[in-house]
Short mmCIF file of C-alpha atoms in Angstrom, two decimals:
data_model
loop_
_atom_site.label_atom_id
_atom_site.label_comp_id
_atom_site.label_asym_id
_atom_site.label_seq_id
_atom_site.Cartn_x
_atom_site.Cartn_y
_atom_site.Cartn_z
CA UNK A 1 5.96 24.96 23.95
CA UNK A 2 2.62 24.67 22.32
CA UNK A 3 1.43 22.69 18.99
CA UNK A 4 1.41 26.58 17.50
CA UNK A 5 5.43 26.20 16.44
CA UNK A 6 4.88 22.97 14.39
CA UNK A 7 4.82 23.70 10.96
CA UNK A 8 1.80 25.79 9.41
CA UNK A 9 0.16 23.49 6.47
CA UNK A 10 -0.77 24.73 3.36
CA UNK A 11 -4.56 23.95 2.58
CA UNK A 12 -4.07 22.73 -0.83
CA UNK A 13 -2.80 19.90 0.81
CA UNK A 14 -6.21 18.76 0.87
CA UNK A 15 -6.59 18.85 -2.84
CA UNK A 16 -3.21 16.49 -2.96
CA UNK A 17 -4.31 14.21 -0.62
CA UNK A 18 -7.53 13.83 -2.63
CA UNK A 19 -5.96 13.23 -6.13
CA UNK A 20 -3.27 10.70 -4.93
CA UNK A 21 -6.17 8.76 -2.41
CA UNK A 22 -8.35 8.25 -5.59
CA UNK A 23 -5.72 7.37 -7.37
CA UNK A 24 -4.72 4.43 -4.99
CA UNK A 25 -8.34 3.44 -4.86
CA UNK A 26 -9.01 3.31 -8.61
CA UNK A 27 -5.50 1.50 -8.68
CA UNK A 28 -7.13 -1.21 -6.37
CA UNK A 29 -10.52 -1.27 -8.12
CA UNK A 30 -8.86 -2.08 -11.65
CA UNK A 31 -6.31 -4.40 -10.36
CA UNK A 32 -9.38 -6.18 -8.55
CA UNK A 33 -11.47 -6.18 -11.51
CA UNK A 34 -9.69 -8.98 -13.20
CA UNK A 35 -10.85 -11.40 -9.98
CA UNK A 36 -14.60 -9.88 -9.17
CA UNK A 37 -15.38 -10.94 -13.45
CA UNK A 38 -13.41 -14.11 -13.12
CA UNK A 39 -16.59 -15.80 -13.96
CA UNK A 40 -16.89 -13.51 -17.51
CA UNK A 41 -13.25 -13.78 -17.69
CA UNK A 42 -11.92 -17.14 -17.75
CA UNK A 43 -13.86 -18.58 -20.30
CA UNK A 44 -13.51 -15.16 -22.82
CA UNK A 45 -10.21 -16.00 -22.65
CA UNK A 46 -9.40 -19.70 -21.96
CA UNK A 47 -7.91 -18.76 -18.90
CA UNK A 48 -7.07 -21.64 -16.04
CA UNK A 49 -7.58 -20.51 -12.25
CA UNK A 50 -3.70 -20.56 -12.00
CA UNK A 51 -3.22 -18.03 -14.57
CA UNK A 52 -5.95 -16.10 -13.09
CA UNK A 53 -3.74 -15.70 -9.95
CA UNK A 54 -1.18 -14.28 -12.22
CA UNK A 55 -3.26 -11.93 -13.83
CA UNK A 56 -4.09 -10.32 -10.67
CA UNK A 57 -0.86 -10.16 -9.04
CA UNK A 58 0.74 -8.80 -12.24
CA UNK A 59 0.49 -4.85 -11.19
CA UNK A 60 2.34 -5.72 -8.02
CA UNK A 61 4.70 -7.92 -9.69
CA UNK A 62 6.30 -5.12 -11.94
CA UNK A 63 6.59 -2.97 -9.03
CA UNK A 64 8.71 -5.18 -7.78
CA UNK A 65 11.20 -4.09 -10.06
CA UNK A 66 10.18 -0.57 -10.64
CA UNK A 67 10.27 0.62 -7.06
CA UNK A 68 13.59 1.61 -6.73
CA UNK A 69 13.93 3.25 -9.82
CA UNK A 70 10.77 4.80 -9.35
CA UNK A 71 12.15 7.01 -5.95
CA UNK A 72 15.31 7.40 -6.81
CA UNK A 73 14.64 9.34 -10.26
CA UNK A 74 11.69 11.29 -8.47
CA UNK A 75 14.01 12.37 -5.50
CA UNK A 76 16.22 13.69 -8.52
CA UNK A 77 13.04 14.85 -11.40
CA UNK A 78 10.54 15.40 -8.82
CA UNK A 79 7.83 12.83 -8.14
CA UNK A 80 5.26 14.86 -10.61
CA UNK A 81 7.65 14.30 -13.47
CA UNK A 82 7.50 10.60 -13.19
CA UNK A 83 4.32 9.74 -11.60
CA UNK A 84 3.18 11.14 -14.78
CA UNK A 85 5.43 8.99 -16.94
CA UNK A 86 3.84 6.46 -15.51
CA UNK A 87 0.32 7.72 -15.62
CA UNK A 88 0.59 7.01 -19.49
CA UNK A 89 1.65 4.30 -19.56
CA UNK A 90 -0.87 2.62 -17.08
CA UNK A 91 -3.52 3.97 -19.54
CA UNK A 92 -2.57 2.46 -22.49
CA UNK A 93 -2.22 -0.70 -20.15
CA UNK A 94 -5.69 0.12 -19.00
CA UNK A 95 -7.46 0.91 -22.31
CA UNK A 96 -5.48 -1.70 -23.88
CA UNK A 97 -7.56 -4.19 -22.10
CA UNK A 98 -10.43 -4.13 -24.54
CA UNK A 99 -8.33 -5.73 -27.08
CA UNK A 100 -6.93 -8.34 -25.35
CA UNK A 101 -7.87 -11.69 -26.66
CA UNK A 102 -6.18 -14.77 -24.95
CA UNK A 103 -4.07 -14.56 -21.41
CA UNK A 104 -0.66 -12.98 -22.80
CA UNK A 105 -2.39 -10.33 -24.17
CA UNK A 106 -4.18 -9.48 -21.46
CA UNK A 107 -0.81 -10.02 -18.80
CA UNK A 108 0.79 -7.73 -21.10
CA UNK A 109 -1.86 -5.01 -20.71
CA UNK A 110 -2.12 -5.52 -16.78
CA UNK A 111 2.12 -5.19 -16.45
CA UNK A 112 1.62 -1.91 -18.68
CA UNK A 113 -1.71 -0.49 -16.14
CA UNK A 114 0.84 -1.58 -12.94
CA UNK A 115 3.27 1.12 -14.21
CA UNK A 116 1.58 4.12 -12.51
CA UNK A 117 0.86 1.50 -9.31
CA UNK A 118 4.76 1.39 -9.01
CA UNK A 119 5.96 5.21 -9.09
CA UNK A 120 2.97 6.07 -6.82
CA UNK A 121 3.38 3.68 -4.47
CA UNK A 122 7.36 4.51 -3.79
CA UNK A 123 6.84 8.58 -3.73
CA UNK A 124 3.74 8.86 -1.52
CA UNK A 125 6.14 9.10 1.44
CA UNK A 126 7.94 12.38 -0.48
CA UNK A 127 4.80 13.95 -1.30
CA UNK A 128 2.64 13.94 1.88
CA UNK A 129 6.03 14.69 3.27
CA UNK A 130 6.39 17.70 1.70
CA UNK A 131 2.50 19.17 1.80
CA UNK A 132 2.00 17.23 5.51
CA UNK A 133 5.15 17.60 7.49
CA UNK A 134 4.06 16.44 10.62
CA UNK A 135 0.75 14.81 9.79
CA UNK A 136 2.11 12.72 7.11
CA UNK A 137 1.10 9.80 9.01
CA UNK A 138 -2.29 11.08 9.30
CA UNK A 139 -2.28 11.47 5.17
CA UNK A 140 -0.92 7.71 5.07
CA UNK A 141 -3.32 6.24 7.02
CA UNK A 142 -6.01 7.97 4.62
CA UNK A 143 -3.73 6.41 1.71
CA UNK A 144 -4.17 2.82 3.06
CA UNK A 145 -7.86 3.30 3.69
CA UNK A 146 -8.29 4.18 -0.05
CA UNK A 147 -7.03 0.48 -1.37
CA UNK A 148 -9.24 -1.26 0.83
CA UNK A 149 -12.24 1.23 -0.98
CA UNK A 150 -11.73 0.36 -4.22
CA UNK A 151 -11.28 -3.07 -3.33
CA UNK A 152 -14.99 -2.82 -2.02
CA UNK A 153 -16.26 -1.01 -4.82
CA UNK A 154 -14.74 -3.56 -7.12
CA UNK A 155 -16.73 -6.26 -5.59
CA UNK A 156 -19.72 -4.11 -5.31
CA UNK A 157 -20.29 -2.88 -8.66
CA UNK A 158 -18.92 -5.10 -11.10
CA UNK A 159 -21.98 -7.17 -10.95
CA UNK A 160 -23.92 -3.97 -12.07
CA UNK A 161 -21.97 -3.70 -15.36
CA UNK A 162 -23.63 -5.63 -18.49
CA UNK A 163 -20.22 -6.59 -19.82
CA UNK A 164 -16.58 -7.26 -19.02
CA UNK A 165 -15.66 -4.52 -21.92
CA UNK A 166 -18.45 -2.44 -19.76
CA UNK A 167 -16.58 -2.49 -16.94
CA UNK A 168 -12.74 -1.94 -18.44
CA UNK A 169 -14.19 1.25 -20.14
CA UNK A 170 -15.70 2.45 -16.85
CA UNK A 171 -12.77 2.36 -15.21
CA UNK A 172 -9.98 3.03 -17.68
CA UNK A 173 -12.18 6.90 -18.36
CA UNK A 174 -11.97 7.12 -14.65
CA UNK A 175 -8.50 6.30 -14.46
CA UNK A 176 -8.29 8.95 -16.90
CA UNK A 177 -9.67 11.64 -15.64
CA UNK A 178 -7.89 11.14 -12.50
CA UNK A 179 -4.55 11.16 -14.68
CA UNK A 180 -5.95 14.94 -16.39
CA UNK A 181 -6.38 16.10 -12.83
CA UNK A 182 -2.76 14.72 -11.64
CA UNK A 183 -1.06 16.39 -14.00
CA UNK A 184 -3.11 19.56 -13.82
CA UNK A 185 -3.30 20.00 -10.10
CA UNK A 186 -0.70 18.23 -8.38
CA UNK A 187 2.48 19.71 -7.00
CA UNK A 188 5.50 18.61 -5.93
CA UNK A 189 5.55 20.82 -2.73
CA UNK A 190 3.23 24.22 -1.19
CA UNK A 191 4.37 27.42 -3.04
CA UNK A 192 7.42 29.39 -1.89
CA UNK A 193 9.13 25.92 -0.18
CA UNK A 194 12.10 25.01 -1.99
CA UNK A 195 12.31 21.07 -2.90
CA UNK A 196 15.94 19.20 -1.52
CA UNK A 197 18.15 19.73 -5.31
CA UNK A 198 20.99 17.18 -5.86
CA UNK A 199 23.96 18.32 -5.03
CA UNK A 200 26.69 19.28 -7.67
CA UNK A 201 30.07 17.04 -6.94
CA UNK A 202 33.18 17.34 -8.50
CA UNK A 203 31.06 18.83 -11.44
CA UNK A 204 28.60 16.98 -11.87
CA UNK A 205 24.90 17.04 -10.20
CA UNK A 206 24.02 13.88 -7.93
CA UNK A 207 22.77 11.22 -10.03
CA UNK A 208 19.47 8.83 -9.35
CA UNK A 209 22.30 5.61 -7.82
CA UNK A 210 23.82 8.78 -5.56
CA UNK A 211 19.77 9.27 -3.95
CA UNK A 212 19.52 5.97 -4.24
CA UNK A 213 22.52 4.53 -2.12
CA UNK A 214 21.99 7.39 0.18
CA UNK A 215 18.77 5.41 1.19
CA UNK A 216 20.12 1.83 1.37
CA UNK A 217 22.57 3.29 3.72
CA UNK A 218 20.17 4.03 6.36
CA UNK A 219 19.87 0.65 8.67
CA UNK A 220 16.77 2.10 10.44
CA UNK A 221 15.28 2.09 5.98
CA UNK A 222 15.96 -1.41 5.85
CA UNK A 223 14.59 -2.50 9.22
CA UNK A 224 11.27 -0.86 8.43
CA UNK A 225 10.96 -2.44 4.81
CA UNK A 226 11.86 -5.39 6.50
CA UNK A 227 9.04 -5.12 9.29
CA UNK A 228 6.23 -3.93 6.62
CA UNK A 229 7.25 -7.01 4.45
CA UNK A 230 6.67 -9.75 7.30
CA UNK A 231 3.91 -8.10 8.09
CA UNK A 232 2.59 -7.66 4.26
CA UNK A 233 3.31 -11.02 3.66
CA UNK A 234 1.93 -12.67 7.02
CA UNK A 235 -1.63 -10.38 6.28
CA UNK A 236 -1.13 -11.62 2.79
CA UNK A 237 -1.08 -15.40 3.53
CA UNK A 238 -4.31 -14.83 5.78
CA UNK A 239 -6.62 -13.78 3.10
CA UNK A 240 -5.23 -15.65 0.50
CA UNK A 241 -5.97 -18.90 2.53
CA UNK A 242 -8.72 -17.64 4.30
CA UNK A 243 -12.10 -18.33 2.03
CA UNK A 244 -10.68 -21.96 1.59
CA UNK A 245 -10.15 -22.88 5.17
CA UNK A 246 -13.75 -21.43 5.92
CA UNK A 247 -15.42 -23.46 3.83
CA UNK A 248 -13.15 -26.22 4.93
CA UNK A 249 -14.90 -25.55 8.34
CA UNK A 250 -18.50 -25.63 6.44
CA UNK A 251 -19.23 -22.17 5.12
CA UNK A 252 -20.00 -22.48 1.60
CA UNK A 253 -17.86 -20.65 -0.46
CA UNK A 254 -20.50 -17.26 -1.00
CA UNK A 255 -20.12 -17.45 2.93
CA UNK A 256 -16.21 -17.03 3.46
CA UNK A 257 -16.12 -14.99 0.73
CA UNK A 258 -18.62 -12.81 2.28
CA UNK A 259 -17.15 -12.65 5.91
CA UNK A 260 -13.54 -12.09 4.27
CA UNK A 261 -15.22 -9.07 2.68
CA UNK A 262 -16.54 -8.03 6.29
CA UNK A 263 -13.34 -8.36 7.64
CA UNK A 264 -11.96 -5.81 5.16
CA UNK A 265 -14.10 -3.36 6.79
CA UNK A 266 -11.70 -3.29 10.02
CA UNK A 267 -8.56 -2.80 7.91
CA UNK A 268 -10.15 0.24 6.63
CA UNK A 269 -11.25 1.81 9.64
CA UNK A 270 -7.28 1.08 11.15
CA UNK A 271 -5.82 2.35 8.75
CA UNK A 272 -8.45 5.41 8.52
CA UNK A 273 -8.12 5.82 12.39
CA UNK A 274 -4.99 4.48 13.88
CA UNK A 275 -2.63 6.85 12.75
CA UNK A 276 -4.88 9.77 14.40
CA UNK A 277 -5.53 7.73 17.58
CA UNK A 278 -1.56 6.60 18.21
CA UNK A 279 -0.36 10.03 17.18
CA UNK A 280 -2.50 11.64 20.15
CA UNK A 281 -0.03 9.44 22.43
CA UNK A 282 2.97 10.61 23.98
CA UNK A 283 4.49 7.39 23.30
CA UNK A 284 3.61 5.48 20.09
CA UNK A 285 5.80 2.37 20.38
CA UNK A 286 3.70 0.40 23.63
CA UNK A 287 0.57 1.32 21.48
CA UNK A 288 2.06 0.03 18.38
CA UNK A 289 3.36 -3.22 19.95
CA UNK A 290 0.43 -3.93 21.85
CA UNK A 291 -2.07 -3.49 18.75
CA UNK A 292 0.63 -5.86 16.99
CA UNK A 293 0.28 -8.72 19.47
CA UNK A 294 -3.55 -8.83 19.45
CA UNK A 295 -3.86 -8.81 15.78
CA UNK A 296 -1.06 -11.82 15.59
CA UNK A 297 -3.36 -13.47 18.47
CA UNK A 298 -6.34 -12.81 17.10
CA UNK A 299 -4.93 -14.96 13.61
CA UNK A 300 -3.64 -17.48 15.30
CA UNK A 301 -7.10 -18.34 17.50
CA UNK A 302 -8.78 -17.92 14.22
CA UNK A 303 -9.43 -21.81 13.38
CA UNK A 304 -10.72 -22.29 17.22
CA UNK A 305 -13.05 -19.36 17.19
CA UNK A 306 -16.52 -20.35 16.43
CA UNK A 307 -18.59 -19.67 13.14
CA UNK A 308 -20.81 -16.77 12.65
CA UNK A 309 -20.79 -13.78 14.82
CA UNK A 310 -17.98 -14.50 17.00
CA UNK A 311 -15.68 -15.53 13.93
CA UNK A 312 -16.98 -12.14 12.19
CA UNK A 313 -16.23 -10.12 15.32
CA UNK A 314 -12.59 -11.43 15.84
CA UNK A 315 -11.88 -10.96 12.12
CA UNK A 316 -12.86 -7.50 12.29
CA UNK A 317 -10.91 -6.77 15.01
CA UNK A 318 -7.73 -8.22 13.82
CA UNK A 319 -8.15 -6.53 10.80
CA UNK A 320 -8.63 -2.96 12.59
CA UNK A 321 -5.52 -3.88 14.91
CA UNK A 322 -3.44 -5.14 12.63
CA UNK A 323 -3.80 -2.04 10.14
CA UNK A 324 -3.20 0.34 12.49
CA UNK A 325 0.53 0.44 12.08
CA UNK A 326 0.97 0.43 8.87
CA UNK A 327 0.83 3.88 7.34
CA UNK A 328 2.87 4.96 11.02
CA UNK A 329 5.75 2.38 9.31
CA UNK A 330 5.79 3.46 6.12
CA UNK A 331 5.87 6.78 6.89
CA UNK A 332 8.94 6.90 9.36
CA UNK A 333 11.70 7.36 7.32
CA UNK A 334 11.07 10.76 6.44
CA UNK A 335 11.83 11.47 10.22
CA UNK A 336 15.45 9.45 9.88
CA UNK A 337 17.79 12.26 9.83
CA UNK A 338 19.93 10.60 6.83
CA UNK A 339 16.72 10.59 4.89
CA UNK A 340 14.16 13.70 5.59
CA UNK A 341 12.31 14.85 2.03
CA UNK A 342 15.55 15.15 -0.25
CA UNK A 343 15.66 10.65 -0.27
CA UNK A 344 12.37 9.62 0.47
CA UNK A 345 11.14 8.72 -2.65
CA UNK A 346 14.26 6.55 -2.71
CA UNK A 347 13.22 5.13 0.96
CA UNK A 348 9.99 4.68 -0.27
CA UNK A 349 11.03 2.50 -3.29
CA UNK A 350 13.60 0.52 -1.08
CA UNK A 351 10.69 -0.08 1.05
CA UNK A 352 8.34 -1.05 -1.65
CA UNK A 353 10.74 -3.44 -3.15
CA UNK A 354 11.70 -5.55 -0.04
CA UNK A 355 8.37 -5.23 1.30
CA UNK A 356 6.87 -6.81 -2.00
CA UNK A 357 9.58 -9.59 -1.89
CA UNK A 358 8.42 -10.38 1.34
CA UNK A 359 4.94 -10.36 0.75
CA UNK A 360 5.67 -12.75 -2.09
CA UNK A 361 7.91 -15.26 -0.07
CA UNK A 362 6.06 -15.22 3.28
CA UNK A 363 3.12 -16.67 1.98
CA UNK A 364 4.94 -19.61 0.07
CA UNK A 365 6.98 -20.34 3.36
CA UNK A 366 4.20 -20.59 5.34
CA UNK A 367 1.97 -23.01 3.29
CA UNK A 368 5.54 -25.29 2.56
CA UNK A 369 5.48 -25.74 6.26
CA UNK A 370 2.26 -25.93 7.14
CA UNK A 371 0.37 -27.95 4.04
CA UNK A 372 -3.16 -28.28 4.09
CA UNK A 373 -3.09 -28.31 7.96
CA UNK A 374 -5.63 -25.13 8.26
CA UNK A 375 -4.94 -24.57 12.21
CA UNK A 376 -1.03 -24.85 11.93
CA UNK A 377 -1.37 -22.01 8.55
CA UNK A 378 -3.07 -19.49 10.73
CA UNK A 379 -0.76 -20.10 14.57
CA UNK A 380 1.92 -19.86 12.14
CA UNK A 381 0.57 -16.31 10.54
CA UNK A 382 -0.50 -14.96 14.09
CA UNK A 383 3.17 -15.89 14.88
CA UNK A 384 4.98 -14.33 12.43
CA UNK A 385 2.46 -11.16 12.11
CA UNK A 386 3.61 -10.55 16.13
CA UNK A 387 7.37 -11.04 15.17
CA UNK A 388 7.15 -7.90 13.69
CA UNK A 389 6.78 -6.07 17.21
CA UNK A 390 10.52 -6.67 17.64
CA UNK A 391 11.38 -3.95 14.27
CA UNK A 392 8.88 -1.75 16.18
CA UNK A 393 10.67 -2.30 19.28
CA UNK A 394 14.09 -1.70 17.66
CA UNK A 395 13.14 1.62 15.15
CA UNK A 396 12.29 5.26 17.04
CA UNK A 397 9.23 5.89 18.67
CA UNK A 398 6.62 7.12 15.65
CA UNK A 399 5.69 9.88 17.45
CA UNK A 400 9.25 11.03 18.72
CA UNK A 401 9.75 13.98 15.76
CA UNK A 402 6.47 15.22 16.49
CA UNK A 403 6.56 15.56 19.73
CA UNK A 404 10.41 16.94 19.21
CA UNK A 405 8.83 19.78 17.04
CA UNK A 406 6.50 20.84 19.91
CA UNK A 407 9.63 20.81 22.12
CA UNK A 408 8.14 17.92 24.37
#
């Protein structure tokens, strides 16, 4: 059978994946904002370095506890509905910036601009489900690639801006014109395909705990939010302690921040790439595995490897290899036969929970055992990044339902 009986996508999918990528990358660039005018920052506000940390981390931190929730309710409103929702809140979070005047004020606002971070993050595995069928993968690889760009364009032009109220305004109007064009053009699947309803039992319609326990009953759910976590939190660890332990080794600290910049480059070009390059394999798992073990390598040789080029090179690479799984991972469960498109926004907030957990805990563990010991903190993270091949090893092969639709 030939690639003709798969599915036949809608082209509006385009316009989908466009809103919901920007939307990820202004995400990152706002979120990202608060450590690129650190300098401006900390003194406005009698901030210590410590609460800086907690600034930034404080969109991910409430979607710790909103990404559950977040699925659930969208397998049973639609994720439209309450991506929305969440889109005003974030704005008043994001505008509400300008007025903030010591470090609670300004926590508060950040917690309020995460909101929309949350409910996006756990239903972008039902929507490019729905408009991408079989190249979902392909649409979450593009997903990934649009953190690490605002991430860039954070650090690029927030220099350029002649104030820190400059640069909130910038990107707050940005965020909402992004938020007009959400709610004007998105939809929750192509025209004339019916979206999974709850089911009515014993009288009364499945409620958002019914979706949601559907989802935690799937072992194959959990493995995966497992496997993303460890690796989340390993990849996590690495960049968090990378900068120091560079300048530890001599680079000043404009240096390591510079080549941890470069290094971003790679993860954007995996996770751009890798989902297109492993899905043109029969057999994604050896490709998946192998990728896995040379990124985890290439971490662990990372305090041996010399300075300049060749630490630049290696960095790069492990970056490309070890993004190249991701967006295949998180988009799996929609292929799970207990999940499909009527509980993935569920499976998508199980996975964001654990997976944030994990990225949270990982880190910690790692410098508890390790200390100040640079060399022992990145064998360990190599280590741990490549203990992930054994979920991969366990979970189906990524490119089994394709290949099933084609009749291969």
């Amino acid at each position: 059978m030939d690639q003709k009986q798969l599915p036949k996508l809608s082209s509006y999918r385009w316009v989908i994946l466009a809103i919901v990528a920007l939307l990820d990358a202004t995400s990152n660039y706002i979120q990202f904002q608060v450590s690129a005018l650190a300098v401006q920052i900390m003194p406005a506000l009698h901030i210590s370095p410590a609460q800086l940390q907690s600034l930034g981390m404080a969109p991910m931190l409430i979607a710790v506890f909103l990404s559950i929730p977040a699925g659930s309710l969208a397998d049973k409103f639609g994720a439209k509905k309450i991506v929305t929702f969440g889109l005003i809140v974030s704005l008043i979070g994001a505008f509400g910036r300008l007025i903030a005047t010591n470090f609670v004020t300004l926590m508060i606002m950040l917690l309020l601009f995460g909101v929309y971070m949350a409910l996006l993050n756990a239903n972008t595995l039902k929507i490019f489900g729905a408009w991408f069928k079989q190249d979902t993968n392909l649409a979450m690889g593009v997903f990934f690639a649009s953190a690490s760009i605002g991430i860039i364009l954070t650090r690029i032009t927030s220099p350029l801006f002649p104030s820190v109220k400059a640069a909130y305004t910038f990107s707050s109007i940005l965020l909402l014109v992004l938020a007009v064009c959400w709610m004007v053009f998105i939809k929750d699947a192509p025209q004339d395909e019916q979206i999974p309803q709850a089911q009515i039992k014993q009288g009364k319609s499945e409620s958002s705990l019914d979706f949601f326990k559907k989802a935690a009953h799937s072992k194959m759910t959990w493995i995966v939010a497992v496997s993303v976590g460890v690796g989340m939190g390993a990849s996590e660890a690495f960049s968090n302690i990378m900068p120091t332990a560079l300048a530890a080794r001599g680079m000043t600290v404009i240096q390591g921040n510079s080549v941890a910049a470069i290094a971003t480059i790679g993860s954007l070009c995996g996770s751009l790439f890798g989902p297109a390059i492993i899905g043109k394999a029969k057999k994604a798992k050896p490709i998946m595995i192998v990728v896995t073990l040379i990124a985890g390598l290439l971490i662990a040789l990372t305090w041996f490897i010399p300075l300049g080029l060749p630490l630049t090179i290696s960095l790069v690479l492990g970056g490309l290899f070890g993004a190249m799984t991701g967006p295949l991972m998180q988009a799996m469960p929609i292929t799970f036969p207990e999940i499909g498109p009527k509980y993935a926004g569920s499976a998508g907030g199980l996975i964001g929970t654990v997976s944030l957990l994990f990225s949270y805990c990982v880190p910690v563990i790692i410098s508890m055992i390790a200390g100040r010991d640079f060399m022992l903190t990145f064998i360990i993270q190599g280590i741990v990044l490549m203990l992930t091949t054994i979920f991969i090893g366990i979970l189906p092969d990524a490119n089994a339902a394709k290949n099933a639709r084609r009749g291969k």
